[in-house]
mmCIF file of N, CA and C in Angstrom:
data_model
loop_
_atom_site.group_PDB
_atom_site.id
_atom_site.type_symbol
_atom_site.label_atom_id
_atom_site.label_comp_id
_atom_site.label_asym_id
_atom_site.label_seq_id
_atom_site.Cartn_x
_atom_site.Cartn_y
_atom_site.Cartn_z
ATOM 1 N N UNK X 222 44.187 165.295 114.515
ATOM 2 C CA UNK X 222 43.145 165.290 113.504
ATOM 3 C C UNK X 222 43.382 164.131 112.545
ATOM 4 N N UNK X 223 42.364 163.390 112.247
ATOM 5 C CA UNK X 223 42.457 162.252 111.346
ATOM 6 C C UNK X 223 41.772 162.599 110.035
ATOM 7 N N UNK X 224 42.485 162.341 108.952
ATOM 8 C CA UNK X 224 41.894 162.559 107.631
ATOM 9 C C UNK X 224 41.178 161.287 107.204
ATOM 10 N N UNK X 225 39.939 161.392 106.855
ATOM 11 C CA UNK X 225 39.159 160.256 106.383
ATOM 12 C C UNK X 225 38.678 160.585 104.976
ATOM 13 N N UNK X 226 38.954 159.657 104.077
ATOM 14 C CA UNK X 226 38.550 159.858 102.693
ATOM 15 C C UNK X 226 37.425 158.895 102.360
ATOM 16 N N UNK X 227 36.451 159.363 101.657
ATOM 17 C CA UNK X 227 35.324 158.551 101.244
ATOM 18 C C UNK X 227 35.512 158.192 99.769
ATOM 19 N N UNK X 228 36.211 157.074 99.538
ATOM 20 C CA UNK X 228 36.472 156.642 98.176
ATOM 21 C C UNK X 228 35.289 155.847 97.632
ATOM 22 N N UNK X 229 35.149 155.858 96.346
ATOM 23 C CA UNK X 229 34.132 155.071 95.669
ATOM 24 C C UNK X 229 34.371 153.584 95.941
ATOM 25 N N UNK X 230 33.299 152.801 95.943
ATOM 26 C CA UNK X 230 33.420 151.349 96.094
ATOM 27 C C UNK X 230 34.301 150.754 95.000
ATOM 28 N N UNK X 231 34.309 151.412 93.851
ATOM 29 C CA UNK X 231 35.088 150.893 92.718
ATOM 30 C C UNK X 231 36.578 150.837 93.015
ATOM 31 N N UNK X 232 37.072 151.709 93.886
ATOM 32 C CA UNK X 232 38.513 151.743 94.158
ATOM 33 C C UNK X 232 38.981 150.420 94.761
ATOM 34 N N UNK X 233 38.097 149.756 95.489
ATOM 35 C CA UNK X 233 38.444 148.465 96.078
ATOM 36 C C UNK X 233 38.536 147.346 95.062
ATOM 37 N N UNK X 234 38.011 147.563 93.880
ATOM 38 C CA UNK X 234 38.040 146.543 92.832
ATOM 39 C C UNK X 234 39.182 146.742 91.837
ATOM 40 N N UNK X 235 39.982 147.764 92.049
ATOM 41 C CA UNK X 235 41.112 148.009 91.152
ATOM 42 C C UNK X 235 42.185 146.951 91.412
ATOM 43 N N UNK X 236 42.583 146.271 90.364
ATOM 44 C CA UNK X 236 43.599 145.224 90.468
ATOM 45 C C UNK X 236 44.992 145.839 90.506
ATOM 46 N N UNK X 237 45.891 145.235 91.282
ATOM 47 C CA UNK X 237 47.281 145.722 91.273
ATOM 48 C C UNK X 237 47.899 145.530 89.887
ATOM 49 N N UNK X 238 48.919 146.304 89.601
ATOM 50 C CA UNK X 238 49.607 146.231 88.318
ATOM 51 C C UNK X 238 50.376 144.917 88.190
ATOM 52 N N UNK X 239 50.051 144.136 87.155
ATOM 53 C CA UNK X 239 50.780 142.894 86.902
ATOM 54 C C UNK X 239 52.232 143.192 86.547
ATOM 55 N N UNK X 240 52.461 144.289 85.848
ATOM 56 C CA UNK X 240 53.828 144.673 85.479
ATOM 57 C C UNK X 240 54.675 144.910 86.721
ATOM 58 N N UNK X 241 54.133 145.665 87.668
ATOM 59 C CA UNK X 241 54.888 145.931 88.893
ATOM 60 C C UNK X 241 55.055 144.672 89.730
ATOM 61 N N UNK X 242 54.069 143.786 89.729
ATOM 62 C CA UNK X 242 54.191 142.533 90.473
ATOM 63 C C UNK X 242 55.346 141.698 89.926
ATOM 64 N N UNK X 243 55.448 141.594 88.609
ATOM 65 C CA UNK X 243 56.541 140.836 87.991
ATOM 66 C C UNK X 243 57.877 141.519 88.260
ATOM 67 N N UNK X 244 57.908 142.838 88.172
ATOM 68 C CA UNK X 244 59.133 143.583 88.452
ATOM 69 C C UNK X 244 59.586 143.355 89.891
ATOM 70 N N UNK X 245 58.647 143.386 90.833
ATOM 71 C CA UNK X 245 58.988 143.141 92.236
ATOM 72 C C UNK X 245 59.491 141.719 92.446
ATOM 73 N N UNK X 246 58.861 140.753 91.789
ATOM 74 C CA UNK X 246 59.303 139.367 91.882
ATOM 75 C C UNK X 246 60.716 139.215 91.329
ATOM 76 N N UNK X 247 60.993 139.850 90.200
ATOM 77 C CA UNK X 247 62.336 139.798 89.615
ATOM 78 C C UNK X 247 63.360 140.392 90.575
ATOM 79 N N UNK X 248 63.017 141.507 91.217
ATOM 80 C CA UNK X 248 63.930 142.138 92.177
ATOM 81 C C UNK X 248 64.180 141.224 93.371
ATOM 82 N N UNK X 249 63.139 140.542 93.848
ATOM 83 C CA UNK X 249 63.300 139.600 94.961
ATOM 84 C C UNK X 249 64.237 138.463 94.570
ATOM 85 N N UNK X 250 64.014 137.891 93.395
ATOM 86 C CA UNK X 250 64.845 136.776 92.932
ATOM 87 C C UNK X 250 66.289 137.222 92.745
ATOM 88 N N UNK X 251 66.469 138.424 92.221
ATOM 89 C CA UNK X 251 67.822 138.951 92.038
ATOM 90 C C UNK X 251 68.498 139.140 93.391
ATOM 91 N N UNK X 252 67.752 139.628 94.389
ATOM 92 C CA UNK X 252 68.302 139.812 95.737
ATOM 93 C C UNK X 252 68.689 138.475 96.362
ATOM 94 N N UNK X 253 68.019 137.403 95.943
ATOM 95 C CA UNK X 253 68.331 136.061 96.430
ATOM 96 C C UNK X 253 69.510 135.450 95.689
ATOM 97 N N UNK X 254 70.034 136.166 94.687
ATOM 98 C CA UNK X 254 71.201 135.695 93.963
ATOM 99 C C UNK X 254 70.923 135.126 92.590
ATOM 100 N N UNK X 255 69.678 135.120 92.166
ATOM 101 C CA UNK X 255 69.352 134.601 90.836
ATOM 102 C C UNK X 255 69.849 135.567 89.767
ATOM 103 N N UNK X 256 70.282 134.998 88.638
ATOM 104 C CA UNK X 256 70.730 135.807 87.502
ATOM 105 C C UNK X 256 69.487 136.185 86.701
ATOM 106 N N UNK X 257 69.039 137.430 86.842
ATOM 107 C CA UNK X 257 67.768 137.878 86.273
ATOM 108 C C UNK X 257 67.991 138.922 85.185
ATOM 109 N N UNK X 258 67.292 138.761 84.080
ATOM 110 C CA UNK X 258 67.193 139.803 83.065
ATOM 111 C C UNK X 258 65.739 140.260 83.116
ATOM 112 N N UNK X 259 65.498 141.380 83.783
ATOM 113 C CA UNK X 259 64.138 141.863 84.016
ATOM 114 C C UNK X 259 63.666 142.715 82.844
ATOM 115 N N UNK X 260 62.747 142.180 82.076
ATOM 116 C CA UNK X 260 62.187 142.894 80.927
ATOM 117 C C UNK X 260 60.776 143.402 81.215
ATOM 118 N N UNK X 261 60.365 143.372 82.480
ATOM 119 C CA UNK X 261 58.972 143.671 82.802
ATOM 120 C C UNK X 261 58.606 145.142 82.704
ATOM 121 N N UNK X 262 59.453 146.031 83.167
ATOM 122 C CA UNK X 262 59.086 147.442 83.234
ATOM 123 C C UNK X 262 59.569 148.217 82.016
ATOM 124 N N UNK X 263 60.635 147.790 81.402
ATOM 125 C CA UNK X 263 61.127 148.474 80.216
ATOM 126 C C UNK X 263 62.073 149.613 80.509
ATOM 127 N N UNK X 264 62.649 149.632 81.679
ATOM 128 C CA UNK X 264 63.606 150.675 82.054
ATOM 129 C C UNK X 264 65.001 150.048 82.066
ATOM 130 N N UNK X 265 65.810 150.311 81.036
ATOM 131 C CA UNK X 265 67.133 149.682 80.974
ATOM 132 C C UNK X 265 68.060 150.186 82.074
ATOM 133 N N UNK X 266 69.054 149.352 82.377
ATOM 134 C CA UNK X 266 70.031 149.731 83.397
ATOM 135 C C UNK X 266 71.314 150.272 82.759
ATOM 136 N N UNK X 267 71.171 150.871 81.588
ATOM 137 C CA UNK X 267 72.311 151.476 80.897
ATOM 138 C C UNK X 267 71.828 152.733 80.182
ATOM 139 N N UNK X 268 72.766 153.617 79.899
ATOM 140 C CA UNK X 268 72.420 154.850 79.188
ATOM 141 C C UNK X 268 72.042 154.541 77.739
ATOM 142 N N UNK X 269 71.215 155.381 77.170
ATOM 143 C CA UNK X 269 70.838 155.237 75.772
ATOM 144 C C UNK X 269 72.071 155.475 74.899
ATOM 145 N N UNK X 270 72.376 154.548 73.980
ATOM 146 C CA UNK X 270 73.530 154.741 73.100
ATOM 147 C C UNK X 270 73.422 156.059 72.325
ATOM 148 N N UNK X 271 74.559 156.698 72.111
ATOM 149 C CA UNK X 271 74.597 158.030 71.499
ATOM 150 C C UNK X 271 73.960 158.062 70.117
ATOM 151 N N UNK X 272 74.137 157.005 69.316
ATOM 152 C CA UNK X 272 73.533 157.010 67.977
ATOM 153 C C UNK X 272 72.005 157.037 68.059
ATOM 154 N N UNK X 273 71.447 156.439 69.080
ATOM 155 C CA UNK X 273 69.994 156.462 69.246
ATOM 156 C C UNK X 273 69.538 157.833 69.728
ATOM 157 N N UNK X 274 70.306 158.440 70.625
ATOM 158 C CA UNK X 274 70.002 159.802 71.083
ATOM 159 C C UNK X 274 69.987 160.750 69.888
ATOM 160 N N UNK X 275 71.005 160.653 69.031
ATOM 161 C CA UNK X 275 71.099 161.536 67.867
ATOM 162 C C UNK X 275 69.957 161.283 66.883
ATOM 163 N N UNK X 276 69.596 160.009 66.689
ATOM 164 C CA UNK X 276 68.483 159.693 65.787
ATOM 165 C C UNK X 276 67.177 160.256 66.341
ATOM 166 N N UNK X 277 67.005 160.195 67.648
ATOM 167 C CA UNK X 277 65.813 160.773 68.269
ATOM 168 C C UNK X 277 65.748 162.272 68.081
ATOM 169 N N UNK X 278 66.886 162.933 68.261
ATOM 170 C CA UNK X 278 66.940 164.389 68.055
ATOM 171 C C UNK X 278 66.608 164.741 66.607
ATOM 172 N N UNK X 279 67.182 163.980 65.680
ATOM 173 C CA UNK X 279 66.932 164.248 64.258
ATOM 174 C C UNK X 279 65.453 164.052 63.925
ATOM 175 N N UNK X 280 64.834 163.026 64.502
ATOM 176 C CA UNK X 280 63.409 162.786 64.252
ATOM 177 C C UNK X 280 62.568 163.937 64.791
ATOM 178 N N UNK X 281 62.905 164.424 65.974
ATOM 179 C CA UNK X 281 62.171 165.560 66.542
ATOM 180 C C UNK X 281 62.352 166.805 65.687
ATOM 181 N N UNK X 282 63.609 167.051 65.270
ATOM 182 C CA UNK X 282 63.883 168.219 64.428
ATOM 183 C C UNK X 282 63.132 168.143 63.098
ATOM 184 N N UNK X 283 62.891 166.914 62.608
ATOM 185 C CA UNK X 283 62.180 166.729 61.342
ATOM 186 C C UNK X 283 60.663 166.778 61.530
ATOM 187 N N UNK X 284 60.223 167.005 62.756
ATOM 188 C CA UNK X 284 58.793 167.141 62.999
ATOM 189 C C UNK X 284 58.055 165.852 63.301
ATOM 190 N N UNK X 285 58.788 164.780 63.525
ATOM 191 C CA UNK X 285 58.146 163.499 63.845
ATOM 192 C C UNK X 285 57.821 163.471 65.336
ATOM 193 N N UNK X 286 56.723 164.133 65.695
ATOM 194 C CA UNK X 286 56.388 164.282 67.113
ATOM 195 C C UNK X 286 55.051 163.655 67.487
ATOM 196 N N UNK X 287 54.398 162.994 66.554
ATOM 197 C CA UNK X 287 53.097 162.392 66.836
ATOM 198 C C UNK X 287 53.157 160.882 66.698
ATOM 199 N N UNK X 288 52.017 160.267 66.896
ATOM 200 C CA UNK X 288 51.923 158.825 66.727
ATOM 201 C C UNK X 288 51.951 158.473 65.244
ATOM 202 N N UNK X 289 52.454 157.296 64.948
ATOM 203 C CA UNK X 289 52.441 156.799 63.579
ATOM 204 C C UNK X 289 51.113 156.093 63.328
ATOM 205 N N UNK X 290 50.903 155.702 62.095
ATOM 206 C CA UNK X 290 49.715 154.936 61.736
ATOM 207 C C UNK X 290 49.697 153.630 62.525
ATOM 208 N N UNK X 291 48.516 153.178 62.875
ATOM 209 C CA UNK X 291 48.411 151.898 63.588
ATOM 210 C C UNK X 291 48.856 150.733 62.710
ATOM 211 N N UNK X 292 48.925 150.961 61.406
ATOM 212 C CA UNK X 292 49.416 149.931 60.484
ATOM 213 C C UNK X 292 50.932 149.881 60.425
ATOM 214 N N UNK X 293 51.604 150.819 61.069
ATOM 215 C CA UNK X 293 53.060 150.841 61.054
ATOM 216 C C UNK X 293 53.611 151.758 59.978
ATOM 217 N N UNK X 294 54.922 151.852 59.946
ATOM 218 C CA UNK X 294 55.637 152.696 58.992
ATOM 219 C C UNK X 294 56.134 151.791 57.867
ATOM 220 N N UNK X 295 55.601 151.942 56.649
ATOM 221 C CA UNK X 295 55.955 151.021 55.564
ATOM 222 C C UNK X 295 57.462 150.802 55.362
ATOM 223 N N UNK X 296 58.310 151.841 55.298
ATOM 224 C CA UNK X 296 59.738 151.562 55.106
ATOM 225 C C UNK X 296 60.350 150.768 56.270
ATOM 226 N N UNK X 297 59.872 151.006 57.480
ATOM 227 C CA UNK X 297 60.374 150.256 58.633
ATOM 228 C C UNK X 297 59.922 148.802 58.559
ATOM 229 N N UNK X 298 58.669 148.591 58.189
ATOM 230 C CA UNK X 298 58.168 147.231 58.061
ATOM 231 C C UNK X 298 58.945 146.460 57.001
ATOM 232 N N UNK X 299 59.270 147.122 55.890
ATOM 233 C CA UNK X 299 60.054 146.467 54.839
ATOM 234 C C UNK X 299 61.465 146.162 55.326
ATOM 235 N N UNK X 300 62.062 147.085 56.067
ATOM 236 C CA UNK X 300 63.412 146.857 56.598
ATOM 237 C C UNK X 300 63.421 145.682 57.572
ATOM 238 N N UNK X 301 62.399 145.578 58.398
ATOM 239 C CA UNK X 301 62.309 144.456 59.338
ATOM 240 C C UNK X 301 62.140 143.147 58.577
ATOM 241 N N UNK X 302 61.271 143.146 57.566
ATOM 242 C CA UNK X 302 61.070 141.944 56.759
ATOM 243 C C UNK X 302 62.360 141.545 56.054
ATOM 244 N N UNK X 303 63.093 142.527 55.527
ATOM 245 C CA UNK X 303 64.370 142.241 54.856
ATOM 246 C C UNK X 303 65.370 141.645 55.837
ATOM 247 N N UNK X 304 65.422 142.167 57.041
ATOM 248 C CA UNK X 304 66.324 141.643 58.069
ATOM 249 C C UNK X 304 65.958 140.197 58.394
ATOM 250 N N UNK X 305 64.661 139.929 58.521
ATOM 251 C CA UNK X 305 64.216 138.560 58.787
ATOM 252 C C UNK X 305 64.590 137.629 57.643
ATOM 253 N N UNK X 306 64.363 138.092 56.402
ATOM 254 C CA UNK X 306 64.724 137.269 55.245
ATOM 255 C C UNK X 306 66.221 136.997 55.232
ATOM 256 N N UNK X 307 67.018 137.997 55.616
ATOM 257 C CA UNK X 307 68.468 137.817 55.687
ATOM 258 C C UNK X 307 68.878 136.796 56.735
ATOM 259 N N UNK X 308 67.993 136.552 57.690
ATOM 260 C CA UNK X 308 68.247 135.550 58.732
ATOM 261 C C UNK X 308 67.581 134.217 58.403
ATOM 262 N N UNK X 309 67.097 134.096 57.157
ATOM 263 C CA UNK X 309 66.501 132.841 56.724
ATOM 264 C C UNK X 309 65.040 132.667 57.084
ATOM 265 N N UNK X 310 64.383 133.743 57.479
ATOM 266 C CA UNK X 310 62.962 133.674 57.835
ATOM 267 C C UNK X 310 62.152 134.302 56.708
ATOM 268 N N UNK X 311 61.224 133.538 56.155
ATOM 269 C CA UNK X 311 60.391 134.033 55.063
ATOM 270 C C UNK X 311 59.395 135.046 55.621
ATOM 271 N N UNK X 312 59.552 136.306 55.268
ATOM 272 C CA UNK X 312 58.674 137.353 55.799
ATOM 273 C C UNK X 312 58.454 138.434 54.762
ATOM 274 N N UNK X 313 57.235 138.936 54.718
ATOM 275 C CA UNK X 313 56.886 140.076 53.883
ATOM 276 C C UNK X 313 56.514 141.238 54.791
ATOM 277 N N UNK X 314 56.652 142.448 54.273
ATOM 278 C CA UNK X 314 56.349 143.641 55.066
ATOM 279 C C UNK X 314 54.921 143.627 55.595
ATOM 280 N N UNK X 315 53.988 143.067 54.822
ATOM 281 C CA UNK X 315 52.598 143.054 55.295
ATOM 282 C C UNK X 315 52.368 142.051 56.424
ATOM 283 N N UNK X 316 53.381 141.247 56.724
ATOM 284 C CA UNK X 316 53.291 140.307 57.843
ATOM 285 C C UNK X 316 53.946 140.857 59.110
ATOM 286 N N UNK X 317 54.565 142.021 58.984
ATOM 287 C CA UNK X 317 55.255 142.615 60.136
ATOM 288 C C UNK X 317 54.290 143.501 60.871
#
């Protein structure tokens, strides 16, 4: 018995994932011996550091379980701007 599916014409117009294409290319180059740092998929090849795990747990326990404002988190934006200023980059929180 052969299964035949009648897909919409639109399915033929779906483009392949550019992210996966880059990830596959990086894997090919690495297999060829190239020194690759693949940042395409976002899946690290190391365990999450314990301090980050604990911070995540604390955030969940504090009820931070939803999305933040699309404008960002003001204290975080200020901390990033301060870090940039400490590195000699003129930055304000409203530019982050």
